[in-house]
CSV table of C-alpha atoms in Angstrom, one decimal:
chain,number,residue,atom,x,y,z
A,1,MET,CA,-0.9,23.6,8.0
A,2,GLU,CA,-3.1,22.6,10.9
A,3,ASN,CA,-2.3,24.4,14.1
A,4,TYR,CA,0.6,26.2,12.4
A,5,HIS,CA,-0.1,29.5,14.1
A,6,GLU,CA,-0.4,28.0,17.5
A,7,ILE,CA,2.9,26.2,17.1
A,8,ARG,CA,4.6,29.4,15.9
A,9,TYR,CA,3.3,31.3,18.9
A,10,PHE,CA,4.5,28.5,21.2
A,11,ILE,CA,8.1,28.7,19.7
A,12,VAL,CA,8.2,32.5,20.1
A,13,TYR,CA,7.1,32.3,23.7
A,14,MET,CA,9.5,29.5,24.5
A,15,MET,CA,12.4,31.5,23.1
A,16,SER,CA,11.4,34.6,24.9
A,17,VAL,CA,11.8,32.8,28.2
A,18,ASN,CA,15.0,31.0,27.2
A,19,LEU,CA,13.4,27.6,27.3
A,20,PHE,CA,13.8,26.9,23.6
A,21,PRO,CA,17.5,27.3,22.6
A,22,ILE,CA,17.8,28.5,19.0
A,23,LYS,CA,20.4,25.8,18.2
A,24,ILE,CA,17.6,23.3,18.1
A,25,ILE,CA,17.2,24.4,14.4
A,26,THR,CA,20.5,22.8,13.6
A,27,MET,CA,18.9,19.3,14.0
A,28,LYS,CA,18.7,17.3,10.8
A,29,ALA,CA,15.4,17.6,9.1
A,30,ASN,CA,13.7,16.8,5.8
A,31,ILE,CA,14.5,20.1,4.2
A,32,PRO,CA,16.1,21.0,0.8
A,33,ASN,CA,19.9,20.8,0.5
A,34,SER,CA,20.0,24.4,-0.4
A,35,ILE,CA,18.7,25.2,3.0
A,36,THR,CA,20.7,22.7,5.1
A,37,SER,CA,23.9,23.6,3.4
A,38,LYS,CA,23.7,27.1,4.8
A,39,LYS,CA,22.7,26.3,8.4
A,40,GLY,CA,26.2,27.0,9.6
A,41,VAL,CA,26.0,30.5,8.2
A,42,PHE,CA,22.5,31.0,9.6
A,43,PHE,CA,23.6,30.6,13.2
A,44,LYS,CA,27.3,31.3,13.1
A,45,ASN,CA,26.8,34.6,14.8
A,46,GLU,CA,25.1,33.7,18.1
A,47,LYS,CA,24.6,37.5,18.8
A,48,SER,CA,22.3,37.9,15.8
A,49,SER,CA,19.1,39.6,16.6
A,50,LEU,CA,16.1,37.8,18.0
A,51,LEU,CA,14.0,38.9,15.0
A,52,LYS,CA,16.5,37.4,12.6
A,53,GLN,CA,16.5,34.1,14.5
A,54,LEU,CA,12.7,34.1,14.6
A,55,PHE,CA,12.6,34.6,10.9
A,56,TYR,CA,14.6,31.5,10.2
A,57,VAL,CA,12.6,29.5,12.8
A,58,LEU,CA,9.3,30.4,11.2
A,59,PHE,CA,10.8,29.8,7.7
A,60,LEU,CA,12.0,26.2,8.5
A,61,LEU,CA,9.1,25.2,10.8
A,62,PRO,CA,6.7,24.0,8.0
A,63,PHE,CA,9.3,21.6,6.6
A,64,MET,CA,10.1,20.2,10.1
A,65,ALA,CA,6.5,19.7,11.2
A,66,VAL,CA,5.7,17.8,8.0
A,67,GLY,CA,8.7,15.4,8.6
A,68,GLN,CA,8.0,14.2,12.1
A,69,LYS,CA,5.4,14.3,14.8
A,70,ALA,CA,5.8,15.3,18.5
A,71,LEU,CA,4.6,12.4,20.7
A,72,VAL,CA,3.2,13.1,24.1
A,73,PRO,CA,1.2,11.1,26.6
A,74,GLY,CA,-2.4,10.9,25.4
A,75,GLY,CA,-1.5,11.8,21.9
A,76,LYS,CA,-3.7,10.5,19.1
A,77,ASP,CA,-0.9,8.3,17.7
A,78,ILE,CA,-0.8,6.2,20.9
A,79,ASN,CA,-3.0,3.1,20.8
A,80,THR,CA,-2.5,1.2,24.1
A,81,LYS,CA,-4.6,-1.7,22.9
A,82,TYR,CA,-1.4,-3.2,21.6
A,83,ILE,CA,0.1,-3.4,25.2
A,84,LYS,CA,-1.4,-6.6,26.4
A,85,PRO,CA,-1.4,-7.8,30.1
A,86,GLU,CA,1.0,-10.7,29.6
A,87,LYS,CA,4.5,-12.0,30.4
A,88,SER,CA,7.2,-12.1,27.7
A,89,LEU,CA,10.7,-13.4,27.7
A,90,TYR,CA,13.7,-12.1,25.8
A,91,THR,CA,17.3,-13.4,25.6
A,92,VAL,CA,19.9,-10.6,25.6
A,93,TYR,CA,23.1,-11.0,23.5
A,94,TYR,CA,26.2,-8.9,23.0
A,95,VAL,CA,27.1,-9.3,19.3
A,96,LYS,CA,30.2,-8.3,17.5
A,97,GLY,CA,30.7,-9.6,14.0
A,98,THR,CA,29.6,-13.2,14.0
A,99,GLU,CA,30.1,-13.8,17.7
A,100,TRP,CA,27.0,-13.9,19.9
A,101,LYS,CA,27.4,-13.9,23.6
A,102,ASN,CA,24.4,-14.7,25.8
A,103,MET,CA,24.3,-12.1,28.6
A,104,GLY,CA,21.1,-13.2,30.3
A,105,ALA,CA,17.3,-13.1,30.2
A,106,LEU,CA,15.0,-10.0,30.2
A,107,THR,CA,11.4,-10.5,31.3
A,108,TYR,CA,8.5,-8.1,30.7
A,109,ASP,CA,5.5,-8.8,33.0
A,110,ILE,CA,2.6,-6.5,32.4
A,111,THR,CA,-0.6,-6.3,34.5
A,112,LEU,CA,-3.7,-4.2,34.2
A,113,THR,CA,-5.6,-3.0,37.3
A,114,ASN,CA,-7.9,0.0,37.8
A,115,ASN,CA,-7.1,1.5,34.4
A,116,GLN,CA,-3.4,1.4,35.2
A,117,LEU,CA,-0.7,-0.6,33.5
A,118,THR,CA,2.2,-1.9,35.6
A,119,LEU,CA,5.4,-3.1,33.9
A,120,ASN,CA,7.8,-5.3,35.9
A,121,ASN,CA,11.0,-5.3,33.9
A,122,THR,CA,13.5,-7.9,35.2
A,123,PHE,CA,17.0,-8.7,33.9
A,124,THR,CA,18.6,-11.9,35.1
A,125,PRO,CA,22.3,-12.2,34.2
A,126,LYS,CA,23.5,-15.4,32.6
A,127,ASP,CA,26.2,-15.8,35.3
A,128,ASN,CA,23.4,-16.2,38.0
A,129,GLY,CA,24.1,-12.7,39.3
A,130,ALA,CA,21.5,-10.7,41.2
A,131,PRO,CA,18.5,-9.8,39.0
A,132,THR,CA,17.7,-6.1,38.4
A,133,THR,CA,14.1,-5.1,38.5
A,134,ARG,CA,12.4,-1.9,37.4
A,135,ILE,CA,8.7,-1.4,38.2
A,136,SER,CA,6.7,1.3,36.3
A,137,THR,CA,3.0,2.2,36.4
A,138,ALA,CA,1.4,4.3,33.8
A,139,ASP,CA,-2.2,5.3,32.8
A,140,ALA,CA,-3.6,2.5,30.6
A,141,GLN,CA,-5.1,5.0,28.0
A,142,THR,CA,-2.5,7.7,27.8
A,143,LEU,CA,0.8,6.1,29.0
A,144,ARG,CA,1.2,9.1,31.3
A,145,ALA,CA,3.7,8.1,34.0
A,146,ILE,CA,2.3,7.4,37.5
A,147,SER,CA,5.1,5.8,39.5
A,148,TYR,CA,8.5,4.2,39.2
A,149,ALA,CA,10.8,2.1,41.5
A,150,ASP,CA,14.0,0.2,41.0
A,151,GLU,CA,16.9,-1.2,43.1
A,152,THR,CA,20.4,-1.9,41.9
A,153,LYS,CA,23.6,-2.9,43.6
A,154,ASN,CA,24.4,0.7,44.1
A,155,ALA,CA,21.2,2.5,44.7
A,156,LYS,CA,17.4,2.5,45.3
A,157,LEU,CA,15.0,4.9,43.6
A,158,ASN,CA,11.3,5.6,44.1
A,159,LEU,CA,9.4,8.2,42.1
A,160,ASN,CA,5.8,9.5,42.1
A,161,PHE,CA,4.9,11.4,38.9
A,162,ALA,CA,2.8,14.6,38.9
A,163,GLU,CA,3.4,18.2,37.8
A,164,ILE,CA,6.1,18.1,40.5
A,165,ILE,CA,7.8,14.7,40.7
A,166,THR,CA,8.5,13.5,44.3
A,167,GLY,CA,10.5,10.6,45.6
A,168,ASN,CA,13.7,9.6,47.1
A,169,TYR,CA,17.1,8.3,46.0
A,170,TYR,CA,19.1,6.1,48.4
A,171,SER,CA,22.8,5.6,47.7
A,172,LYS,CA,24.2,2.3,49.0
A,173,LYS,CA,27.7,3.7,48.8
A,174,THR,CA,27.2,6.8,50.8
A,175,LYS,CA,24.3,5.5,52.9
A,176,LYS,CA,22.5,8.7,52.3
A,177,ASP,CA,18.9,9.2,51.4
A,178,LYS,CA,18.1,12.1,49.1
A,179,LYS,CA,14.6,13.5,49.0
A,180,LEU,CA,13.6,14.4,45.4
A,181,LYS,CA,11.5,17.2,44.1
A,182,LEU,CA,11.8,17.5,40.3
A,183,GLN,CA,9.9,19.7,37.8
A,184,PRO,CA,10.6,18.9,34.1
A,185,LYS,CA,9.7,21.7,31.7
A,186,GLU,CA,8.1,19.4,29.1
A,187,GLU,CA,5.8,16.4,29.0
A,188,TYR,CA,7.4,13.0,28.9
A,189,PHE,CA,7.1,9.2,29.0
A,190,ASP,CA,8.8,7.1,31.6
A,191,PHE,CA,11.9,5.5,29.9
A,192,ASN,CA,10.9,2.1,31.2
A,193,TRP,CA,7.9,2.1,28.7
A,194,SER,CA,10.0,3.1,25.6
A,195,ASP,CA,10.0,-0.3,23.9
A,196,HIS,CA,6.2,-0.7,24.4
A,197,LEU,CA,5.5,2.9,23.4
A,198,ILE,CA,6.9,2.3,19.9
A,199,THR,CA,4.6,-0.7,19.5
A,200,THR,CA,1.5,1.5,20.1
A,201,LEU,CA,2.2,3.8,17.1
A,202,PRO,CA,0.5,3.7,13.7
A,203,LEU,CA,3.7,2.5,12.0
A,204,ASP,CA,4.0,2.7,8.2
A,205,VAL,CA,6.6,3.4,5.6
A,206,GLY,CA,8.0,6.8,6.1
A,207,TYR,CA,6.5,7.4,9.6
A,208,LYS,CA,8.6,9.7,11.7
A,209,ALA,CA,8.2,11.1,15.2
A,210,ARG,CA,10.0,12.4,18.2
A,211,PHE,CA,9.3,11.6,21.8
A,212,PRO,CA,10.6,12.8,25.2
A,213,GLN,CA,11.8,10.3,27.8
A,214,PHE,CA,12.2,10.9,31.5
A,215,TYR,CA,15.2,9.2,33.1
A,216,TYR,CA,16.6,10.1,36.5
A,217,ASN,CA,20.4,10.1,36.8
A,218,ASP,CA,21.7,11.2,40.1
A,219,GLY,CA,24.1,14.1,39.6
A,220,SER,CA,22.7,15.2,36.3
A,221,ASP,CA,20.4,18.2,35.7
A,222,VAL,CA,19.0,16.6,32.5
A,223,LEU,CA,15.7,15.0,33.3
A,224,VAL,CA,14.2,14.6,29.8
A,225,GLU,CA,16.0,13.4,26.7
A,226,TYR,CA,14.6,13.1,23.2
A,227,TYR,CA,14.5,10.2,20.8
A,228,THR,CA,13.7,10.4,17.1
A,229,ILE,CA,12.1,7.8,14.9
A,230,LYS,CA,14.3,8.2,11.8
A,231,GLU,CA,12.9,5.5,9.5
A,232,VAL,CA,10.2,2.9,9.2
A,233,LYS,CA,10.4,0.2,6.5
A,234,SER,CA,9.1,-3.3,5.8
A,235,PHE,CA,11.2,-6.2,7.0
A,236,VAL,CA,10.8,-10.0,7.2
A,237,TYR,CA,11.7,-11.4,10.6
A,238,ASN,CA,12.6,-15.1,10.6
A,239,SER,CA,11.7,-16.7,13.9
A,240,PRO,CA,13.5,-20.0,14.7
A,241,ARG,CA,10.2,-21.4,16.1
A,242,THR,CA,7.4,-20.0,14.0
A,243,GLY,CA,9.1,-19.0,10.7
A,244,LYS,CA,8.8,-15.8,8.7
A,245,HIS,CA,6.8,-12.7,9.9
A,246,GLU,CA,6.0,-9.5,8.2
A,247,THR,CA,7.3,-6.7,10.4
A,248,TRP,CA,8.1,-3.0,10.5
A,249,LEU,CA,11.8,-2.2,11.0
A,250,VAL,CA,11.9,1.0,13.1
A,251,SER,CA,15.1,2.9,13.5
A,252,VAL,CA,15.4,5.2,16.4
A,253,LEU,CA,18.1,7.8,17.3
A,254,GLU,CA,18.9,8.7,20.9
A,255,GLU,CA,19.7,12.4,20.3
A,256,SER,CA,22.0,12.9,23.3
A,257,THR,CA,24.4,10.0,22.6
A,258,ASN,CA,23.7,9.3,18.9
A,259,ALA,CA,23.0,5.7,19.8
A,260,THR,CA,20.9,3.8,17.3
A,261,TYR,CA,18.0,1.4,18.2
A,262,ASN,CA,16.4,-0.9,15.7
A,263,TYR,CA,13.0,-2.5,16.5
A,264,ALA,CA,11.4,-5.4,14.6
A,265,ILE,CA,7.7,-5.0,15.3
A,266,ASP,CA,5.0,-7.3,13.9
A,267,LYS,CA,2.7,-5.7,11.3
A,268,LYS,CA,-0.4,-7.5,12.6
A,269,ASP,CA,-0.3,-7.6,16.4
A,270,HIS,CA,2.6,-5.2,17.0
A,271,ARG,CA,4.6,-7.8,18.9
A,272,LEU,CA,8.2,-6.8,19.6
A,273,TRP,CA,10.2,-9.5,17.9
A,274,GLN,CA,13.7,-8.1,18.3
A,275,ARG,CA,15.5,-4.9,19.5
A,276,GLU,CA,19.0,-3.9,18.6
A,277,MET,CA,21.0,-1.2,20.4
A,278,SER,CA,24.4,0.1,19.2
A,279,MET,CA,27.2,0.1,21.7
A,280,ALA,CA,30.9,1.2,21.7
A,281,ASN,CA,33.6,-0.4,19.5
A,282,GLY,CA,31.2,-2.0,17.0
A,283,MET,CA,29.3,-4.0,19.7
A,284,TRP,CA,25.5,-4.4,19.6
A,285,GLU,CA,23.1,-5.5,22.2
A,286,ILE,CA,20.4,-7.6,20.6
A,287,THR,CA,17.3,-8.7,22.5
A,288,VAL,CA,15.4,-11.6,21.0
A,289,ASN,CA,11.8,-12.6,21.8
A,290,GLU,CA,11.6,-16.2,23.1
A,291,GLU,CA,7.9,-16.6,22.2
A,292,LEU,CA,6.5,-17.9,25.5
A,293,ASP,CA,3.1,-18.2,23.8
A,294,TYR,CA,4.5,-20.7,21.2
A,295,GLN,CA,2.7,-24.0,22.0
A,296,PRO,CA,2.8,-26.3,19.0
A,297,ILE,CA,1.6,-29.2,21.3
A,298,LYS,CA,-2.2,-29.1,21.4
A,299,ASN,CA,-2.7,-31.9,24.0
A,300,LYS,CA,-2.4,-30.6,27.5
A,301,PHE,CA,-0.1,-32.1,30.1
A,302,ASN,CA,-1.8,-33.2,33.3
A,303,LYS,CA,0.8,-33.3,36.0
A,304,GLU,CA,-1.7,-34.4,38.7
A,305,GLU,CA,-2.8,-37.4,36.7
A,306,VAL,CA,0.6,-38.7,35.8
A,307,ALA,CA,1.9,-38.2,39.3
A,308,LYS,CA,-0.9,-40.4,40.5
A,309,GLN,CA,-0.3,-43.0,37.8
A,310,ILE,CA,3.3,-43.7,38.9
A,311,SER,CA,2.6,-43.8,42.7
A,312,ASN,CA,-0.9,-45.0,43.5
A,313,GLY,CA,-1.0,-48.5,41.9
A,314,ASN,CA,-0.1,-52.0,42.9
A,315,SER,CA,1.7,-53.2,39.8
A,316,VAL,CA,5.5,-53.7,39.3
A,317,ILE,CA,7.9,-53.8,36.4
A,318,ILE,CA,11.1,-55.8,36.8
A,319,GLY,CA,13.8,-56.1,34.2
A,320,THR,CA,17.4,-56.4,33.0
A,321,ALA,CA,19.4,-53.8,31.1
A,322,TYR,CA,22.2,-54.9,28.8
A,323,ALA,CA,23.7,-54.5,25.3
A,324,ARG,CA,25.2,-56.7,22.6
A,325,SER,CA,23.3,-59.9,22.9
A,326,ASP,CA,24.5,-61.2,19.5
A,327,SER,CA,27.5,-63.0,21.0
A,328,GLY,CA,29.8,-64.8,18.5
A,329,LYS,CA,28.3,-63.2,15.4
A,330,ARG,CA,31.0,-63.0,12.7
A,331,LEU,CA,31.1,-59.7,10.8
A,332,GLY,CA,33.9,-58.9,8.3
A,333,GLY,CA,36.3,-61.2,10.0
A,334,LEU,CA,35.6,-59.7,13.4
A,335,VAL,CA,34.0,-61.8,16.2
A,336,ASN,CA,32.2,-60.2,19.1
A,337,THR,CA,33.4,-62.2,22.1
A,338,ALA,CA,31.3,-60.5,24.8
A,339,LYS,CA,28.0,-62.3,25.5
A,340,LYS,CA,26.2,-59.5,27.4
A,341,GLN,CA,27.3,-56.1,28.4
A,342,TYR,CA,25.2,-55.4,31.5
A,343,ALA,CA,24.4,-51.9,32.7
A,344,PRO,CA,26.7,-51.3,35.6
A,345,ARG,CA,25.5,-51.3,39.2
A,346,GLY,CA,24.1,-47.9,40.0
A,347,THR,CA,23.0,-47.1,36.5
A,348,GLU,CA,19.8,-44.9,36.5
A,349,ILE,CA,16.7,-46.3,34.8
A,350,THR,CA,13.9,-43.8,33.9
A,351,LEU,CA,10.2,-44.6,33.6
A,352,PHE,CA,7.2,-42.3,32.8
A,353,PRO,CA,3.7,-42.9,31.5
A,354,SER,CA,3.0,-42.6,27.8
A,355,SER,CA,0.3,-39.9,27.2
A,356,ALA,CA,-1.4,-38.1,24.4
A,357,TYR,CA,0.8,-35.1,25.2
A,358,TYR,CA,4.0,-37.1,25.1
A,359,GLU,CA,3.1,-38.9,21.9
A,360,GLU,CA,2.3,-35.6,20.1
A,361,TRP,CA,5.5,-34.0,21.5
A,362,ALA,CA,7.5,-36.9,20.1
A,363,GLU,CA,5.8,-36.7,16.7
A,364,VAL,CA,6.2,-32.9,16.4
A,365,ASN,CA,9.9,-33.1,17.2
A,366,LYS,CA,10.4,-35.9,14.7
A,367,LYS,CA,9.0,-33.6,12.0
A,368,ILE,CA,11.2,-30.7,13.2
A,369,ARG,CA,14.3,-32.9,13.1
A,370,LYS,CA,13.5,-34.0,9.6
A,371,GLN,CA,13.0,-30.4,8.3
A,372,ASN,CA,16.1,-29.3,10.1
A,373,LYS,CA,15.0,-25.6,10.1
A,374,MET,CA,14.2,-24.8,13.8
A,375,PRO,CA,15.0,-26.0,17.3
A,376,GLU,CA,13.0,-28.8,18.9
A,377,VAL,CA,10.1,-28.1,21.2
A,378,PRO,CA,11.1,-28.5,24.9
A,379,LEU,CA,9.0,-30.7,27.2
A,380,ASN,CA,6.5,-29.0,29.4
A,381,SER,CA,8.2,-27.5,32.5
A,382,ASP,CA,6.1,-29.8,34.7
A,383,PHE,CA,7.0,-33.0,32.9
A,384,GLY,CA,9.3,-34.0,35.8
A,385,TYR,CA,6.1,-34.8,37.8
A,386,SER,CA,5.6,-37.9,35.5
A,387,ILE,CA,9.1,-39.3,35.9
A,388,LYS,CA,10.1,-42.1,38.2
A,389,LYS,CA,13.6,-43.3,38.6
A,390,THR,CA,15.4,-46.4,40.0
A,391,LYS,CA,18.9,-47.8,39.8
A,392,VAL,CA,20.5,-51.1,38.7
A,393,TYR,CA,21.1,-52.9,42.0
A,394,ASP,CA,23.6,-55.7,41.0
A,395,ASP,CA,26.2,-56.6,38.4
A,396,GLN,CA,23.7,-58.3,36.1
A,397,GLY,CA,21.7,-55.2,35.2
A,398,HIS,CA,18.6,-55.9,37.3
A,399,PHE,CA,16.1,-53.1,38.3
A,400,GLU,CA,12.6,-52.8,39.7
A,401,PHE,CA,9.7,-50.3,39.6
A,402,MET,CA,6.8,-50.5,42.0
A,403,ASP,CA,3.4,-48.8,42.8
A,404,LEU,CA,2.4,-48.4,39.2
A,405,MET,CA,-1.2,-48.1,37.9
A,406,PRO,CA,-2.4,-49.8,34.7
A,407,GLY,CA,-1.3,-48.1,31.5
A,408,THR,CA,1.6,-47.9,29.0
A,409,TYR,CA,5.0,-46.8,30.2
A,410,ILE,CA,8.2,-45.7,28.5
A,411,VAL,CA,11.3,-47.3,30.2
A,412,MET,CA,14.7,-45.8,29.2
A,413,VAL,CA,18.3,-46.3,30.1
A,414,SER,CA,21.7,-45.0,28.8
A,415,PHE,CA,25.1,-46.4,29.8
A,416,ASP,CA,28.7,-46.8,28.7
A,417,PHE,CA,30.3,-50.1,28.3
A,418,THR,CA,33.5,-51.8,27.0
A,419,ASN,CA,33.1,-54.3,24.2
A,420,SER,CA,35.7,-56.7,22.8
A,421,TYR,CA,36.3,-58.8,19.7
A,422,ASN,CA,38.9,-61.3,18.3
A,423,TYR,CA,40.6,-60.7,15.0
A,424,SER,CA,43.2,-62.4,12.8
A,425,TYR,CA,46.2,-60.8,11.1
A,426,VAL,CA,49.1,-61.8,8.8
A,427,SER,CA,52.1,-62.6,10.9
A,428,GLY,CA,54.4,-63.6,8.1
A,429,TYR,CA,55.1,-66.0,5.2
A,430,THR,CA,56.9,-69.4,4.9
A,431,ASN,CA,58.8,-70.0,1.6
A,432,TYR,CA,59.7,-73.5,0.3
A,433,TYR,CA,62.8,-74.4,-1.7
A,434,ASN,CA,64.3,-77.7,-3.1
A,435,TYR,CA,67.2,-78.7,-5.3
A,436,TYR,CA,65.5,-77.0,-8.3
A,437,GLY,CA,64.8,-73.7,-6.4
A,438,TYR,CA,61.7,-71.9,-5.1
A,439,GLN,CA,58.6,-74.1,-4.8
A,440,GLY,CA,56.0,-71.8,-3.2
A,441,SER,CA,55.0,-70.2,0.1
A,442,THR,CA,52.2,-70.1,2.7
A,443,THR,CA,50.8,-67.3,4.7
A,444,ASN,CA,51.1,-67.4,8.5
A,445,TYR,CA,48.2,-65.9,10.6
A,446,GLY,CA,48.1,-64.7,14.2
A,447,THR,CA,45.0,-63.9,16.4
A,448,ALA,CA,44.5,-61.1,18.9
A,449,LYS,CA,41.8,-59.5,21.0
A,450,GLN,CA,40.8,-55.9,20.9
A,451,SER,CA,38.5,-53.8,23.2
A,452,TYR,CA,36.7,-50.5,22.5
A,453,SER,CA,34.3,-48.2,24.4
A,454,ASP,CA,30.6,-47.9,23.3
A,455,LYS,CA,27.4,-46.4,24.5
A,456,ALA,CA,24.0,-48.0,24.8
A,457,ASN,CA,20.7,-45.9,24.5
A,458,ILE,CA,17.7,-48.1,25.0
A,459,GLU,CA,14.0,-47.3,25.1
A,460,LYS,CA,11.1,-49.7,25.5
A,461,ARG,CA,7.3,-49.5,25.9
A,462,VAL,CA,5.7,-51.7,28.6
A,463,THR,CA,1.9,-52.1,29.1
A,464,ILE,CA,0.3,-53.0,32.4
A,465,ASP,CA,-3.2,-54.4,31.7
A,466,LYS,CA,-4.6,-54.5,35.2
A,467,ASP,CA,-3.7,-53.4,38.7
A,468,GLY,CA,-1.5,-55.9,40.4
A,469,ASP,CA,0.2,-57.2,37.3
A,470,LYS,CA,3.9,-58.0,37.4
A,471,LYS,CA,5.7,-57.3,34.1
A,472,GLU,CA,9.2,-58.5,33.2
A,473,VAL,CA,11.2,-56.8,30.5
A,474,ASN,CA,14.6,-57.0,28.9
A,475,LEU,CA,16.1,-53.6,28.0
A,476,LYS,CA,18.6,-54.7,25.4
A,477,GLU,CA,20.4,-53.1,22.6
A,478,ILE,CA,21.3,-55.4,19.7
C-alpha cells in the first residue's frame, strides 16, 4: 500500500504522545465481520499493553485506509474549479412527514480576489427576522482557511487562521470581549465551506472520505470535528424548473452527533441541488436550490427603454371599463337585467408597453400551464419600471393615461361587481270543475329578481401609431 510505512509510523508517534486515542479503532470500517465482531474484546481491557494495542492498529490499518481517504486542505482530491464566483439562492424548509414549512432563504455569494475565495453566507428568516451572515475567506487553490467573521443576536466572532489562530469573541450578553489564541492539533477546513468542499471532490460510486472541520464554540475545548462520507450513489434529481438531472447522492455522517447529511450534487457541473440534514424527533432541514441562473426568456428586458416609453410622449389613451354589455339576453329562462356594470370609482387600471420580452414571457408561461409540470416563470424583477397606473375617476368607469409614446400597450383591469337577473317560477295550480267533475287545470307562474356577485378580468391591446394621437377604448367583458 502506498505510504503505508509512513502512515504506520505516524500512528505510533501520535499514540506515544497521547494525541491519538486508541479507541479510534472502534469506528466503523469496511472490514470483515469476523474482525468487527471481536472489537469489544480487543479493547475491553484499557490497561492492555501498548505493544498489544499497536499490533491491532497495524493489523486493521490496511482495511481502513482502503475504505476511505483523509481529506486536508490542498489534497489531490480537491478541485476548486467547481467553486464558481457567483451568487446562489436556496430556500430552507423544516420537513416532517409530508409537511414542509418554509423557514427562510439562504444565500451563498462567492467572490474571487487575489487568489482568495470569499464566501458570504446569509440566512434571512421567513418571518422577516434579522439576517445572520457568516463571511469566510479561504485559499482559492487549497481551501485552506484564511479568515472568518460572523455576528448573531448573542455574539460577534472574528478569526484569523494560521498555525496559531487569533481573534476575538464578544458576548452581547455579558458585554465581555475575549481575546482568542487557539492551536488545533490537526489540519482542518473552515466549517462554513463544508457544502462547497464536497462539490470539489471526485465523486463516484463507492467514494469514501473523512474530513476535519474547524468550528469555534465558546465554552468548548473541541476545535475540530470529523465528518465521514459514508456513501456515494447515483440519483435523479427532479427540478421543478428544469426537469431531471443526473446527480450524485452523497451521505455524510457528523461523527460527534451522528447527524446525517444528504447532498444531491450534479454529475456534470457539481452544482449543489439540495442538502438534507437530520434533526431531532424525525425532523429534517431541507435546503433547495432556487436556480437563480434559470432564464428561459431569451429576450432581454430593457427597463430604461420602457420607462421612457410611458412618460416621454404626447399621446393619451382614454376609456371606459365595464362588464356584461349583453343586456336583455335570454339564456335558459334567465334574463340579465343589468345593462352595464361599470368599474367602481377608484378602481385601478394598469398599462404597460408590449415588448419582445413580455410576448416571449407570456408564450413560455402558456406552454408551462398547458404541460402542468412546473411553476410559471416570474416576470423580471425590474418589470415594475414599465408599469403605469391610473384610477377610474367617476361612476361610469372612465379613466385616462397621458404622456405615452407611440407603440402597442397592454391595458388591464380587474374588479368585482353585482349582477342581477329576472326569473319565473311555478307559484301554484288552478283546477277547474263542473257538474260532471274535474275538467282540467292551469299552471300559475310568478316572477322574481335575483342578484349575485361576479368578477371581471379584462385585458386589451391598444396601439398608438404616432406621437400626439388620442385613442379611445372600451374595456369590456362580455
